Amino acid sequence: MRAVWSGWVAFGLVSVPVQLFSAVDEHGPGLHLVHAADGARIRLRRVCEAEQREVPQSELARGWEAPDGRMVVLHDTDLEALPLPTRRTVEVLGFVPIEDVDPVLYSRPYWVGFHGRAAQRPYALLTEALARSGRQAVCKVTLRTRERLAVLRPRHGSLVLQTLLWPQELRDPGDLSSPAPLTDRELQLAEVLMNEMTGVDISELHDDYAAALEQLIDAKTAGGQPQELPEPVPAVDLMAVLEESVRAARESRNAGDGTG
């Protein structure tokens, strides 16, 4: 893996030289943007509004528009010179129980590796101390062109840095709760169903989108259409559906255990 960031983790007076590596490798199904009428590829080009010509990557910069309409041009060297401590340091602000951070705030994960022999002991110390405490470190760090909130937590003897959304970046959903009343029996059956469905090995799960897309492409190539899946139907009798769901989940679990 190639490091995407190098710097230090600083907690108290302890500084640990580290490198960050992207923890995800997202890849889509390889679809292209095309003209629907003839299937020809669509190419996106960066065109200067003033000169009406395509601009190469080497001539690109970032800009901030002032209230009077003037554009302040900022080059990479300008952004790299920002007098910001978190540009080269993961600044630990404090330690909190893992459950204190709302999972809705989690954004992108990075593997954290120690950088150099001198970093080995303080890296091991922070990793083991976090593991023993059951806490994670709340941090700030600047990645690319933004200062981000993040958490540091242990995982299998090493560290993971996970960026967070700033709380103000979350939209207020309003009140989306349902006013519908529930009976004790319905709640009991729902708990039984959850108990029957306990245990999911996430590592065994796969994205079925690529297979479905392949079926669609094969059908379109042959001049047909893929078979449509039936739409879910809202339950009319909630109790009956819960009872049937419990029976089906129990049979499925017994079959998986070889006891059916």
Tab-separated table of N, CA and C in Angstrom, residues 2-6 19-22 110 143-144:
chain	number	residue	atom	x	y	z
A	2	ARG	N	0.362	2.287	-0.602
A	2	ARG	CA	1.078	3.563	-0.643
A	2	ARG	C	0.470	4.511	0.380
A	3	ALA	N	1.320	5.140	1.180
A	3	ALA	CA	0.833	6.060	2.204
A	3	ALA	C	0.166	7.266	1.561
A	4	VAL	N	-0.983	7.668	2.109
A	4	VAL	CA	-1.682	8.851	1.610
A	4	VAL	C	-1.430	10.060	2.503
A	5	TRP	N	-0.778	9.840	3.646
A	5	TRP	CA	-0.515	10.937	4.589
A	5	TRP	C	0.582	10.491	5.532
A	6	SER	N	1.487	11.395	5.866
A	6	SER	CA	2.545	11.111	6.833
A	6	SER	C	2.596	12.237	7.848
A	19	GLN	N	2.017	6.783	9.420
A	19	GLN	CA	1.550	6.952	8.049
A	19	GLN	C	0.118	6.438	7.969
A	20	LEU	N	-0.685	7.076	7.130
A	20	LEU	CA	-2.057	6.637	6.903
A	20	LEU	C	-2.152	5.972	5.538
A	21	PHE	N	-2.906	4.874	5.497
A	21	PHE	CA	-3.142	4.148	4.262
A	21	PHE	C	-4.651	3.997	4.079
A	22	SER	N	-5.121	4.200	2.884
A	22	SER	CA	-6.550	4.053	2.632
A	22	SER	C	-6.976	2.629	2.958
A	110	TYR	N	-9.027	4.684	7.703
A	110	TYR	CA	-7.629	4.603	7.245
A	110	TYR	C	-6.870	3.683	8.188
A	143	LEU	N	-6.713	16.376	6.133
A	143	LEU	CA	-6.475	15.479	5.004
A	143	LEU	C	-6.860	16.204	3.726
A	144	ARG	N	-5.915	16.227	2.790
A	144	ARG	CA	-6.105	16.956	1.532
A	144	ARG	C	-6.385	18.438	1.857
